[in-house]
CSV table of C-alpha atoms in Angstrom, one decimal:
chain,number,residue,atom,x,y,z
A,144,MET,CA,-160.4,-6.0,-123.8
A,145,LEU,CA,-163.1,-6.6,-122.7
A,146,VAL,CA,-162.6,-8.2,-119.9
A,147,THR,CA,-164.8,-11.1,-117.3
A,148,VAL,CA,-163.3,-12.6,-114.2
A,149,GLY,CA,-165.3,-15.9,-112.2
A,150,LEU,CA,-166.3,-14.8,-108.9
A,151,SER,CA,-167.1,-17.4,-105.8
A,152,ILE,CA,-170.2,-15.2,-104.0
A,153,VAL,CA,-173.3,-16.0,-103.1
A,154,LEU,CA,-175.7,-13.2,-103.8
A,155,PHE,CA,-179.2,-12.8,-102.8
A,156,GLY,CA,-181.5,-11.6,-104.6
A,157,SER,CA,-181.9,-12.6,-108.9
A,158,SER,CA,-179.5,-9.9,-110.6
A,159,PRO,CA,-181.1,-6.8,-113.0
A,160,ALA,CA,-182.1,-8.3,-117.0
A,161,PHE,CA,-178.9,-6.4,-119.2
A,162,SER,CA,-179.8,-6.3,-123.0
A,163,GLN,CA,-177.0,-6.4,-125.1
A,164,THR,CA,-177.5,-2.3,-125.7
A,165,THR,CA,-178.2,-1.8,-121.8
A,166,ALA,CA,-175.4,-4.1,-120.6
A,167,PRO,CA,-172.2,-2.2,-118.3
A,168,VAL,CA,-169.8,-3.0,-120.0
A,169,ASN,CA,-165.8,-3.8,-118.2
A,170,LYS,CA,-163.0,-2.8,-120.8
A,171,GLY,CA,-160.1,-3.0,-118.3
A,172,LEU,CA,-157.7,-1.3,-115.8
A,173,VAL,CA,-156.5,2.1,-117.7
A,174,ALA,CA,-154.2,3.4,-115.3
A,175,PHE,CA,-152.8,3.2,-111.7
A,176,GLY,CA,-151.3,5.9,-109.0
A,177,TYR,CA,-150.5,6.2,-104.9
A,178,ILE,CA,-149.5,9.4,-103.1
A,179,PRO,CA,-147.2,8.0,-100.8
A,180,ALA,CA,-147.4,6.7,-97.2
A,181,ASN,CA,-145.7,9.5,-95.5
A,182,ALA,CA,-146.6,12.1,-97.2
A,183,ARG,CA,-148.4,15.3,-95.6
A,184,ASP,CA,-151.1,17.4,-95.9
A,185,SER,CA,-150.7,21.7,-95.3
A,186,THR,CA,-151.1,21.5,-91.5
A,187,GLY,CA,-148.3,18.9,-91.1
A,188,ASP,CA,-150.8,15.8,-90.1
A,189,THR,CA,-149.9,11.9,-92.2
A,190,LEU,CA,-151.9,12.7,-95.8
A,191,GLY,CA,-153.7,9.7,-95.5
A,192,GLY,CA,-157.4,7.2,-95.9
A,193,LEU,CA,-158.1,9.5,-99.1
A,194,GLY,CA,-159.9,7.2,-100.7
A,195,SER,CA,-162.7,6.9,-97.9
A,196,ALA,CA,-164.1,9.2,-100.5
A,197,ILE,CA,-163.3,10.3,-103.7
A,198,ALA,CA,-165.4,12.5,-105.6
A,199,LEU,CA,-164.1,14.5,-108.7
A,200,LYS,CA,-164.8,18.5,-108.5
A,201,LEU,CA,-167.1,20.0,-110.7
A,202,GLY,CA,-166.0,21.7,-113.9
A,203,SER,CA,-161.9,20.5,-113.3
A,204,PHE,CA,-162.0,17.6,-116.0
A,205,ALA,CA,-160.2,18.3,-119.6
A,206,LYS,CA,-159.2,15.8,-122.2
A,207,ALA,CA,-155.5,17.0,-124.1
A,208,SER,CA,-155.0,17.3,-127.5
A,209,ASN,CA,-152.6,14.3,-127.0
A,210,GLY,CA,-155.5,12.3,-125.6
A,211,THR,CA,-154.4,12.8,-121.7
A,212,PHE,CA,-156.5,14.2,-119.2
A,213,LYS,CA,-156.1,16.1,-116.3
A,214,GLY,CA,-158.3,16.6,-113.4
A,215,THR,CA,-159.1,17.4,-109.8
A,216,LEU,CA,-160.0,14.2,-107.3
A,217,VAL,CA,-161.4,16.0,-104.0
A,218,VAL,CA,-160.7,13.5,-101.3
A,219,GLN,CA,-162.0,13.0,-97.7
A,220,PRO,CA,-160.5,11.1,-95.3
A,221,ASP,CA,-161.8,9.5,-92.9
A,222,ARG,CA,-161.0,10.0,-88.3
A,223,GLY,CA,-156.7,10.2,-89.0
A,224,TYR,CA,-155.0,8.0,-87.6
A,225,ASN,CA,-156.9,5.3,-85.2
A,226,VAL,CA,-155.0,1.5,-84.5
A,227,ASP,CA,-154.2,2.4,-81.4
A,228,THR,CA,-157.4,4.5,-79.7
A,229,THR,CA,-159.2,7.2,-81.6
A,230,VAL,CA,-157.3,11.2,-81.7
A,231,ASP,CA,-158.8,14.0,-81.7
A,232,TYR,CA,-158.2,14.4,-85.6
A,233,GLN,CA,-160.4,17.9,-87.1
A,234,GLY,CA,-162.4,16.5,-90.5
A,235,ARG,CA,-161.4,17.3,-93.4
A,236,GLN,CA,-160.6,16.7,-97.4
A,237,HIS,CA,-158.5,17.9,-99.7
A,238,HIS,CA,-157.7,18.4,-103.1
A,239,VAL,CA,-155.9,16.2,-105.6
A,240,ASN,CA,-154.7,17.5,-109.1
A,241,PHE,CA,-154.5,14.5,-111.4
A,242,VAL,CA,-152.8,13.7,-114.7
A,243,LEU,CA,-154.1,10.8,-116.5
A,244,LYS,CA,-152.5,8.9,-119.2
A,245,PRO,CA,-154.7,6.5,-120.0
A,246,TYR,CA,-152.9,2.6,-121.4
A,247,TYR,CA,-154.3,0.7,-123.5
A,248,GLY,CA,-151.2,-2.4,-123.8
A,249,SER,CA,-151.4,-5.4,-122.7
A,250,SER,CA,-147.7,-5.5,-122.6
A,251,PRO,CA,-146.7,-5.3,-118.6
A,252,LEU,CA,-146.0,-2.2,-116.9
A,253,SER,CA,-143.0,-1.6,-114.8
A,254,PHE,CA,-144.3,-1.0,-110.7
A,255,ALA,CA,-142.4,2.6,-111.6
A,256,ASP,CA,-143.7,3.2,-115.4
A,257,ALA,CA,-147.2,2.5,-113.8
A,258,ALA,CA,-147.4,4.2,-111.6
A,259,THR,CA,-147.3,7.2,-114.4
A,260,THR,CA,-150.0,6.6,-115.7
A,261,LEU,CA,-152.3,8.4,-113.0
A,262,GLN,CA,-149.6,11.2,-111.6
A,263,LEU,CA,-151.2,13.0,-108.4
A,264,SER,CA,-150.7,15.8,-106.8
A,265,TYR,CA,-152.2,18.1,-103.9
A,266,LYS,CA,-153.0,20.7,-103.7
A,267,LYS,CA,-155.0,22.3,-100.6
A,268,THR,CA,-157.0,21.1,-97.7
A,269,ILE,CA,-160.5,22.3,-96.5
A,270,LEU,CA,-160.2,21.8,-92.1
A,271,TYR,CA,-164.5,21.1,-91.5
A,272,LYS,CA,-165.6,23.2,-88.5
A,273,GLU,CA,-169.2,22.6,-86.5
A,274,ARG,CA,-171.0,25.5,-84.6
A,275,GLN,CA,-169.3,28.8,-84.1
A,276,GLY,CA,-166.6,28.2,-85.6
A,277,LYS,CA,-165.2,24.6,-83.4
A,278,ALA,CA,-162.7,22.2,-84.4
A,279,THR,CA,-164.3,19.4,-85.2
A,280,THR,CA,-162.7,15.4,-84.1
A,281,GLY,CA,-161.9,12.3,-84.9
A,282,LEU,CA,-162.6,11.4,-80.9
A,283,ASP,CA,-164.5,8.6,-79.8
A,284,PRO,CA,-167.5,10.3,-79.5
A,285,LEU,CA,-168.7,8.5,-75.6
A,286,SER,CA,-171.8,11.8,-74.6
A,287,VAL,CA,-174.3,13.4,-76.2
A,288,ARG,CA,-175.0,16.8,-76.9
A,289,PRO,CA,-178.7,17.9,-76.4
A,290,ALA,CA,-180.2,19.1,-79.5
A,291,TRP,CA,-180.8,22.3,-80.2
A,292,THR,CA,-182.2,24.8,-82.7
A,293,VAL,CA,-182.4,23.4,-85.8
A,294,ASP,CA,-179.2,20.3,-84.8
A,295,PRO,CA,-180.3,17.1,-83.8
A,296,ILE,CA,-178.5,15.2,-80.3
A,297,LEU,CA,-175.6,15.2,-81.9
A,298,PRO,CA,-172.3,13.0,-80.7
A,299,VAL,CA,-169.5,14.4,-78.8
A,300,PRO,CA,-166.3,12.5,-76.6
A,301,ASN,CA,-167.1,14.6,-73.8
A,302,VAL,CA,-170.4,17.3,-73.4
A,303,ASN,CA,-168.6,19.0,-70.9
A,304,THR,CA,-165.4,19.3,-71.1
A,305,LYS,CA,-165.5,18.6,-74.8
A,306,ASN,CA,-168.0,20.1,-76.4
A,307,GLN,CA,-166.7,19.6,-79.9
A,308,LEU,CA,-168.9,17.2,-82.7
A,309,SER,CA,-167.2,14.2,-83.6
A,310,LEU,CA,-166.7,13.1,-87.2
A,311,ASP,CA,-165.8,10.2,-88.8
A,312,CYS,CA,-166.1,11.3,-92.0
A,313,GLU,CA,-167.1,8.7,-94.9
A,314,GLY,CA,-169.6,9.4,-98.2
A,315,LEU,CA,-168.6,12.5,-99.7
A,316,VAL,CA,-170.8,13.9,-102.5
A,317,LEU,CA,-170.5,17.6,-104.3
A,318,ASN,CA,-172.5,20.8,-104.5
A,319,ARG,CA,-173.3,23.3,-107.5
A,320,ASP,CA,-172.6,25.6,-105.6
A,321,GLY,CA,-169.1,24.4,-104.2
A,322,SER,CA,-170.8,23.9,-100.3
A,323,PHE,CA,-171.4,19.9,-99.9
A,324,TRP,CA,-172.3,16.6,-98.3
A,325,THR,CA,-170.9,14.1,-95.8
A,326,SER,CA,-171.6,10.7,-94.5
A,327,ASP,CA,-170.2,10.0,-91.3
A,328,GLU,CA,-170.6,6.6,-88.7
A,329,TYR,CA,-170.8,7.8,-85.5
A,330,GLY,CA,-174.5,9.1,-85.7
A,331,PRO,CA,-175.1,7.7,-88.4
A,332,TYR,CA,-176.1,12.0,-89.5
A,333,ILE,CA,-175.1,12.9,-92.8
A,334,TYR,CA,-173.8,16.7,-92.5
A,335,ARG,CA,-174.0,19.4,-95.2
A,336,PHE,CA,-171.2,21.8,-95.4
A,337,LEU,CA,-170.4,25.5,-96.8
A,338,PRO,CA,-167.7,26.2,-99.0
A,339,GLY,CA,-164.9,26.8,-96.4
A,340,GLY,CA,-166.2,23.9,-94.5
A,341,HIS,CA,-168.6,25.4,-92.0
A,342,LEU,CA,-170.9,23.8,-91.1
A,343,ALA,CA,-175.1,24.4,-92.2
A,344,TYR,CA,-177.2,21.9,-91.9
A,345,VAL,CA,-177.8,18.1,-90.1
A,346,ILE,CA,-180.1,15.0,-91.7
A,347,LYS,CA,-180.7,12.5,-88.7
A,348,PRO,CA,-182.1,9.6,-90.0
A,349,PRO,CA,-184.7,7.2,-89.0
A,350,LYS,CA,-184.9,5.7,-85.0
A,351,ALA,CA,-184.1,2.4,-86.5
A,352,VAL,CA,-179.9,2.9,-88.1
A,353,ILE,CA,-179.4,5.5,-84.2
A,354,PRO,CA,-178.1,3.5,-82.0
A,355,TYR,CA,-179.0,2.9,-78.6
A,356,ILE,CA,-178.0,1.1,-75.3
A,357,ALA,CA,-180.3,0.7,-72.8
A,358,GLY,CA,-183.1,2.2,-74.1
A,359,ALA,CA,-180.7,5.4,-74.2
A,360,ILE,CA,-179.1,6.8,-77.6
A,361,SER,CA,-175.5,5.7,-77.7
A,362,PHE,CA,-173.0,7.3,-80.2
A,363,THR,CA,-169.7,5.2,-79.2
A,364,SER,CA,-167.7,3.4,-81.1
A,365,GLU,CA,-166.0,0.8,-78.2
A,366,VAL,CA,-168.9,-1.5,-77.5
A,367,ASN,CA,-172.0,-2.3,-79.7
A,368,PRO,CA,-174.8,-1.0,-79.4
A,369,ASP,CA,-178.9,-3.0,-78.6
A,370,SER,CA,-179.8,-1.4,-82.4
A,371,GLY,CA,-178.8,0.7,-84.7
A,372,ARG,CA,-176.1,0.8,-86.7
A,373,ALA,CA,-173.2,-1.3,-85.1
A,374,ALA,CA,-170.2,-0.2,-83.6
A,375,ASN,CA,-167.4,2.2,-85.8
A,376,GLN,CA,-164.5,0.7,-86.9
A,377,GLY,CA,-163.3,-2.3,-84.5
A,378,MET,CA,-161.8,-0.3,-83.2
A,379,VAL,CA,-162.4,-2.1,-79.3
A,380,TYR,CA,-164.8,-5.4,-79.9
A,381,ASP,CA,-168.4,-5.7,-77.5
A,382,LEU,CA,-167.0,-8.2,-75.0
A,383,ARG,CA,-170.5,-9.2,-74.9
A,384,LEU,CA,-170.2,-10.9,-78.4
A,385,PRO,CA,-167.8,-13.9,-78.9
A,386,PRO,CA,-164.7,-13.2,-81.3
A,387,ALA,CA,-166.8,-14.7,-84.0
A,388,MET,CA,-169.9,-12.2,-83.4
A,389,ALA,CA,-167.6,-9.0,-82.2
A,390,ASP,CA,-168.3,-6.4,-85.7
A,391,LEU,CA,-167.1,-3.6,-87.1
A,392,CYS,CA,-168.8,-0.6,-88.2
A,393,LYS,CA,-172.0,0.0,-90.3
A,394,GLY,CA,-172.5,3.4,-90.6
A,395,PHE,CA,-173.3,5.9,-94.1
A,396,GLU,CA,-170.6,4.0,-95.3
A,397,GLY,CA,-171.8,4.9,-99.0
A,398,LEU,CA,-173.4,8.3,-100.2
A,399,THR,CA,-174.3,9.8,-103.2
A,400,ALA,CA,-176.6,12.4,-105.8
A,401,SER,CA,-178.7,12.3,-108.4
A,402,PRO,CA,-176.7,14.7,-111.2
A,403,ASP,CA,-179.6,17.7,-110.1
A,404,GLY,CA,-178.7,17.7,-106.7
A,405,HIS,CA,-182.2,17.4,-105.6
A,406,LYS,CA,-182.3,13.9,-104.5
A,407,LEU,CA,-179.4,12.5,-101.6
A,408,TYR,CA,-178.8,8.4,-101.2
A,409,ALA,CA,-177.3,7.0,-98.2
A,410,MET,CA,-176.7,3.4,-98.2
A,411,LEU,CA,-174.9,1.5,-94.5
A,412,GLN,CA,-172.1,-0.7,-95.1
A,413,SER,CA,-174.4,-3.7,-93.9
A,414,SER,CA,-177.4,-4.8,-92.0
A,415,THR,CA,-178.3,-2.3,-88.4
A,416,MET,CA,-178.2,-4.7,-84.6
A,417,GLN,CA,-181.5,-6.1,-85.2
A,418,ASP,CA,-181.3,-6.9,-88.8
A,419,GLY,CA,-178.5,-9.3,-88.4
A,420,GLY,CA,-175.6,-6.9,-88.2
A,421,ALA,CA,-173.8,-8.6,-85.0
A,422,ASP,CA,-172.3,-11.6,-86.8
A,423,ASP,CA,-171.2,-11.1,-90.8
A,424,LYS,CA,-173.4,-14.0,-91.7
A,425,THR,CA,-176.2,-12.6,-90.5
A,426,SER,CA,-175.3,-8.9,-91.9
A,427,ARG,CA,-176.5,-9.1,-96.3
A,428,TYR,CA,-179.7,-7.2,-95.7
A,429,ALA,CA,-177.7,-3.7,-96.2
A,430,ARG,CA,-180.5,-0.3,-96.1
A,431,LEU,CA,-180.8,2.3,-99.2
A,432,PHE,CA,-182.1,5.6,-98.1
A,433,VAL,CA,-183.6,8.0,-100.0
A,434,TYR,CA,-183.4,11.7,-99.3
A,435,ASP,CA,-185.1,14.9,-101.4
A,436,VAL,CA,-182.8,17.9,-100.5
A,437,LYS,CA,-183.4,20.3,-103.2
A,438,LEU,CA,-185.6,22.1,-100.3
A,439,ILE,CA,-185.6,20.9,-96.5
A,440,PRO,CA,-184.1,17.4,-96.8
A,441,LYS,CA,-186.8,14.3,-95.9
A,442,LEU,CA,-186.9,10.6,-96.4
A,443,ILE,CA,-188.7,10.5,-99.2
A,444,SER,CA,-188.4,6.8,-100.1
A,445,GLU,CA,-186.2,3.1,-98.6
A,446,TYR,CA,-185.4,0.3,-99.6
A,447,VAL,CA,-182.9,-3.4,-99.0
A,448,VAL,CA,-179.9,-3.7,-101.1
A,449,PRO,CA,-178.3,-7.9,-100.4
A,450,LEU,CA,-175.2,-8.4,-100.2
A,451,PRO,CA,-172.7,-10.3,-101.4
A,452,GLN,CA,-171.7,-13.2,-99.2
A,453,SER,CA,-168.3,-15.1,-99.4
A,454,ALA,CA,-169.2,-18.8,-100.9
A,455,LYS,CA,-167.3,-20.7,-98.8
A,456,LYS,CA,-167.5,-18.7,-94.7
A,457,LYS,CA,-170.6,-17.1,-95.9
A,458,LYS,CA,-169.5,-13.4,-94.6
A,459,THR,CA,-170.8,-10.2,-95.6
A,460,LEU,CA,-169.1,-8.1,-98.1
A,461,ALA,CA,-169.7,-4.9,-97.1
A,462,GLN,CA,-170.1,-3.0,-99.4
A,463,SER,CA,-167.1,0.4,-98.8
A,464,ASP,CA,-169.6,3.0,-101.6
A,465,ILE,CA,-172.5,3.8,-104.4
A,466,HIS,CA,-172.9,5.7,-107.3
A,467,TYR,CA,-176.0,7.4,-108.5
A,468,LEU,CA,-176.2,5.7,-112.4
A,469,ASP,CA,-179.7,6.5,-112.9
A,470,GLY,CA,-182.7,6.5,-110.2
A,471,THR,CA,-182.9,2.9,-110.3
A,472,LYS,CA,-180.1,1.4,-110.7
A,473,PHE,CA,-175.9,2.1,-109.4
A,474,LEU,CA,-172.3,1.7,-108.9
A,475,VAL,CA,-171.8,-0.2,-105.4
A,476,LEU,CA,-168.0,-1.0,-104.1
A,477,SER,CA,-168.6,-4.3,-102.1
A,478,ARG,CA,-165.1,-5.9,-100.3
A,479,ASP,CA,-163.6,-8.6,-97.9
A,480,GLY,CA,-160.4,-5.9,-96.6
A,481,HIS,CA,-157.3,-8.3,-97.7
A,482,GLY,CA,-153.9,-7.6,-99.1
A,483,ASN,CA,-152.0,-3.9,-98.3
A,484,GLY,CA,-153.1,-3.2,-94.5
A,485,ASP,CA,-154.5,-6.2,-93.7
A,486,ASP,CA,-152.9,-9.4,-92.4
A,487,GLU,CA,-153.4,-11.8,-95.3
A,488,SER,CA,-152.6,-10.8,-98.6
A,489,GLN,CA,-155.2,-13.2,-100.6
A,490,SER,CA,-158.4,-10.8,-101.5
A,491,ASP,CA,-160.7,-12.7,-102.7
A,492,TYR,CA,-163.2,-9.9,-103.8
A,493,LYS,CA,-163.1,-7.2,-104.3
A,494,SER,CA,-165.5,-5.5,-106.8
A,495,VAL,CA,-167.1,-2.6,-108.0
A,496,ASP,CA,-170.8,-4.3,-108.9
A,497,ILE,CA,-174.5,-2.8,-109.7
A,498,PHE,CA,-177.5,-2.7,-107.8
A,499,ASP,CA,-181.0,-1.8,-109.4
A,500,ILE,CA,-183.8,-1.1,-106.8
A,501,SER,CA,-187.0,-0.2,-109.7
A,502,GLY,CA,-188.6,-3.6,-108.4
A,503,ALA,CA,-188.1,-2.9,-105.1
A,504,THR,CA,-190.5,-2.4,-101.8
A,505,ASP,CA,-189.9,1.4,-100.2
A,506,ILE,CA,-190.6,0.0,-96.8
A,507,HIS,CA,-189.8,4.7,-95.8
A,508,GLY,CA,-192.1,5.1,-93.7
A,509,THR,CA,-193.8,2.2,-91.8
A,510,GLN,CA,-192.1,-0.3,-88.9
A,511,TYR,CA,-189.4,-1.1,-89.9
A,512,ASP,CA,-187.9,2.4,-89.3
A,513,ASP,CA,-189.1,2.1,-85.6
A,514,ASP,CA,-188.7,-1.2,-83.3
A,515,THR,CA,-189.3,-3.6,-86.1
A,516,ALA,CA,-186.3,-4.7,-87.4
A,517,VAL,CA,-186.8,-5.8,-91.1
A,518,SER,CA,-183.5,-8.7,-91.5
A,519,PRO,CA,-184.1,-10.6,-88.2
A,520,GLY,CA,-181.1,-13.1,-88.2
A,521,GLY,CA,-180.4,-12.2,-90.8
A,522,VAL,CA,-183.9,-13.2,-93.0
A,523,LEU,CA,-185.4,-11.5,-94.9
A,524,ALA,CA,-189.3,-9.6,-93.4
A,525,SER,CA,-191.9,-11.9,-95.9
A,526,ASP,CA,-193.8,-9.0,-97.4
A,527,VAL,CA,-189.8,-6.8,-98.8
A,528,VAL,CA,-188.6,-7.6,-102.2
A,529,PRO,CA,-184.9,-6.2,-101.8
A,530,ALA,CA,-183.2,-5.3,-105.0
A,531,THR,CA,-181.2,-6.9,-107.5
A,532,TYR,CA,-177.6,-7.0,-107.5
A,533,THR,CA,-174.6,-7.9,-109.6
A,534,PRO,CA,-170.8,-8.2,-110.2
A,535,PHE,CA,-169.3,-5.9,-112.7
A,536,VAL,CA,-165.7,-5.4,-112.2
A,537,SER,CA,-163.1,-7.5,-110.5
A,538,LEU,CA,-160.2,-5.5,-108.2
A,539,ILE,CA,-158.6,-8.5,-107.7
A,540,ASP,CA,-157.9,-9.9,-111.5
A,541,ASN,CA,-154.5,-10.7,-111.7
A,542,SER,CA,-154.2,-10.5,-115.7
A,543,GLN,CA,-155.1,-7.2,-115.3
A,544,LEU,CA,-153.6,-6.3,-112.2
A,545,GLY,CA,-150.0,-8.0,-114.1
A,546,ARG,CA,-150.2,-5.5,-116.4
A,547,PHE,CA,-149.7,-2.6,-114.5
A,548,GLY,CA,-146.6,-4.3,-112.0
A,549,LEU,CA,-149.5,-5.2,-109.5
A,550,HIS,CA,-150.7,-8.4,-107.3
A,551,ASN,CA,-153.0,-10.1,-105.2
A,552,GLY,CA,-151.7,-12.1,-103.4
A,553,GLY,CA,-148.0,-13.6,-102.3
A,554,ASN,CA,-145.5,-11.1,-100.3
A,555,PHE,CA,-146.2,-7.7,-98.7
A,556,ASP,CA,-144.8,-5.2,-101.1
A,557,GLN,CA,-145.4,-1.5,-102.1
A,558,GLN,CA,-146.7,-3.5,-105.5
A,559,LEU,CA,-149.9,-5.5,-103.1
A,560,ILE,CA,-153.1,-4.5,-103.9
A,561,ALA,CA,-154.1,-2.7,-101.3
A,562,GLY,CA,-157.2,-4.3,-98.5
A,563,LYS,CA,-159.1,-1.4,-98.5
A,564,TRP,CA,-161.0,0.0,-101.3
A,565,GLU,CA,-163.6,2.6,-100.5
A,566,GLY,CA,-164.2,5.4,-103.0
A,567,THR,CA,-165.5,5.2,-106.8
A,568,ALA,CA,-165.7,8.8,-108.8
A,569,LEU,CA,-166.8,8.3,-113.0
A,570,ALA,CA,-165.6,11.0,-115.3
A,571,PRO,CA,-165.8,10.4,-119.2
A,572,CYS,CA,-163.7,9.3,-121.6
A,573,MET,CA,-164.9,11.7,-123.5
A,574,ASP,CA,-165.0,9.3,-127.5
A,575,PRO,CA,-166.9,10.3,-129.7
A,576,GLN,CA,-166.6,6.7,-131.2
A,577,ASN,CA,-168.3,5.9,-128.0
A,578,PRO,CA,-170.2,8.0,-125.2
A,579,ASP,CA,-171.3,5.7,-123.0
A,580,ASP,CA,-167.4,4.5,-122.1
A,581,TYR,CA,-166.3,6.1,-118.3
A,582,PHE,CA,-163.4,6.4,-116.5
A,583,LEU,CA,-163.9,4.7,-113.4
A,584,PHE,CA,-161.3,6.7,-110.8
A,585,ILE,CA,-161.5,3.9,-107.1
A,586,GLY,CA,-159.3,4.7,-104.3
A,587,ALA,CA,-157.8,3.5,-100.9
A,588,ASP,CA,-157.7,4.2,-97.5
A,589,ASN,CA,-154.5,3.3,-96.0
A,590,ASP,CA,-155.5,3.6,-92.3
A,591,PHE,CA,-152.9,6.3,-92.3
A,592,ASN,CA,-150.0,3.6,-92.2
A,593,THR,CA,-146.4,4.9,-92.2
A,594,LEU,CA,-143.2,4.2,-90.4
A,595,ASP,CA,-143.1,8.1,-90.2
A,596,GLY,CA,-145.8,10.1,-89.5
A,597,THR,CA,-147.8,12.4,-87.9
A,598,MET,CA,-150.5,13.1,-86.8
A,599,VAL,CA,-152.4,16.3,-84.7
A,600,GLY,CA,-148.4,17.5,-84.5
A,601,GLN,CA,-147.0,13.8,-82.6
A,602,PRO,CA,-145.1,12.2,-84.3
A,603,TYR,CA,-145.9,8.0,-85.1
A,604,SER,CA,-144.5,4.7,-86.4
A,605,THR,CA,-147.3,2.4,-87.9
A,606,SER,CA,-148.1,-1.2,-85.4
A,607,TYR,CA,-148.7,-2.1,-88.4
A,608,GLY,CA,-145.4,-2.5,-89.3
A,609,SER,CA,-144.7,-0.6,-92.9
A,610,ASP,CA,-146.2,1.7,-95.2
A,611,VAL,CA,-149.0,1.4,-97.1
A,612,ASP,CA,-148.4,3.4,-99.6
A,613,ASN,CA,-152.2,6.1,-101.0
A,614,GLN,CA,-153.2,3.7,-104.1
A,615,PHE,CA,-156.0,4.6,-107.3
A,616,LEU,CA,-157.1,2.4,-109.9
A,617,VAL,CA,-158.4,3.9,-113.5
A,618,TYR,CA,-160.6,1.7,-115.1
A,619,ARG,CA,-162.4,1.9,-118.5
A,620,VAL,CA,-166.1,1.0,-118.1
A,621,THR,CA,-169.4,1.0,-120.3
A,622,LEU,CA,-172.6,2.5,-118.8
A,623,PRO,CA,-175.5,2.5,-121.6
A,624,MET,CA,-177.9,3.5,-118.6
A,625,VAL,CA,-176.4,6.8,-117.5
A,626,PRO,CA,-178.0,9.4,-118.7
A,627,ARG,CA,-175.3,11.3,-121.8
A,628,GLY,CA,-174.9,14.6,-120.2
A,629,SER,CA,-174.8,13.0,-116.4
A,630,ILE,CA,-171.6,13.1,-115.8
A,631,HIS,CA,-168.4,15.3,-116.8
């Protein structure tokens, strides 16, 4: 079962040249599952936002003799239920066990039967702690903590009365020693935590990415900065801009690593403010940063990735996650926000695509890391060659969704595909006849939308007006460029 879907988008940069033996293949949707919107974690908080970042726990994936698979997904929510205001939500990750029963048939399953193809069960939570064992927080960083010893200047709600690290977690990379990296959107920074969730190290990106207002660093999410990453999550729009130019967060949404863990790749959701980030029609040029993290982290390269834009309105389809394939090629999840959890049910683009940096210009250490824009007004500098970009797996193909009782567009019901898909993970299919086949797990962020919620000890009912479950999809794909044995 091969799947091809016509996509109405505008691409910038040519597509990678795949030969017949190296071309990726989308073999279709094979599983669906969800965790109910009103589920709770071990702290009593609503178990939400699970798809903000997902990773397969190392060594957990196994195949049973009956053709089913089991494993553990490590999932990381962002900053809690924050539709009305930010909350004092401690950063965390959850371990979710799963049983995967791939369905390859063409006959449509009922929604209830479809949900048995990926059975998910919550296992435990690890809370994130910073220096001196203090809990991290999701509160808006209206203040800064001065640099001290190994730490750079850090975002905090109030350096005098609430001097705790503010985190809006997005990307997640698990290390072999049990430690892990997480990228956030407030900094945007990259943090390394020890296995128990204690902060170990902070990576501060170049000046071009750090948010500045009137010449000073300002991490707040309430207004867009003059330069650096755009304002966070769009909870409060920049009143200095007209509504069409009020932007959403564009921090380090994507994070991935090489199989040996020695190289870390972090990608902005779309462009910085100076690179066209004030308008979603000019914000297509996102930056990818590559760090050598074998010892002391060091920036070793940086590239520009041209994100797709909608064909009609030319709006940038910002990316929500990246995944390493072979060192020059990466999966990238780009999308609009329509679907369950949004006010529009019909999505025009949600796709896991592929970009290639093999022919792109390395701009690290150049003037573009300082005050010079690499794509002012959305026009890429003439001396910079961007990565190439190719569409791959569409998540809104109704012929595929229909096999699992799901749909894109139409009624706002439990079967409507979620609006915000944000996390990806790969697992081998363990098929000797198809050694280059992998299961592509994709998770959605439901924004903690439930009518029966609890956050930081307080009950809440979402202003969205209905429950939005934590949805997961699994596709089967052929990826010949992935070195065999590098994903397990």
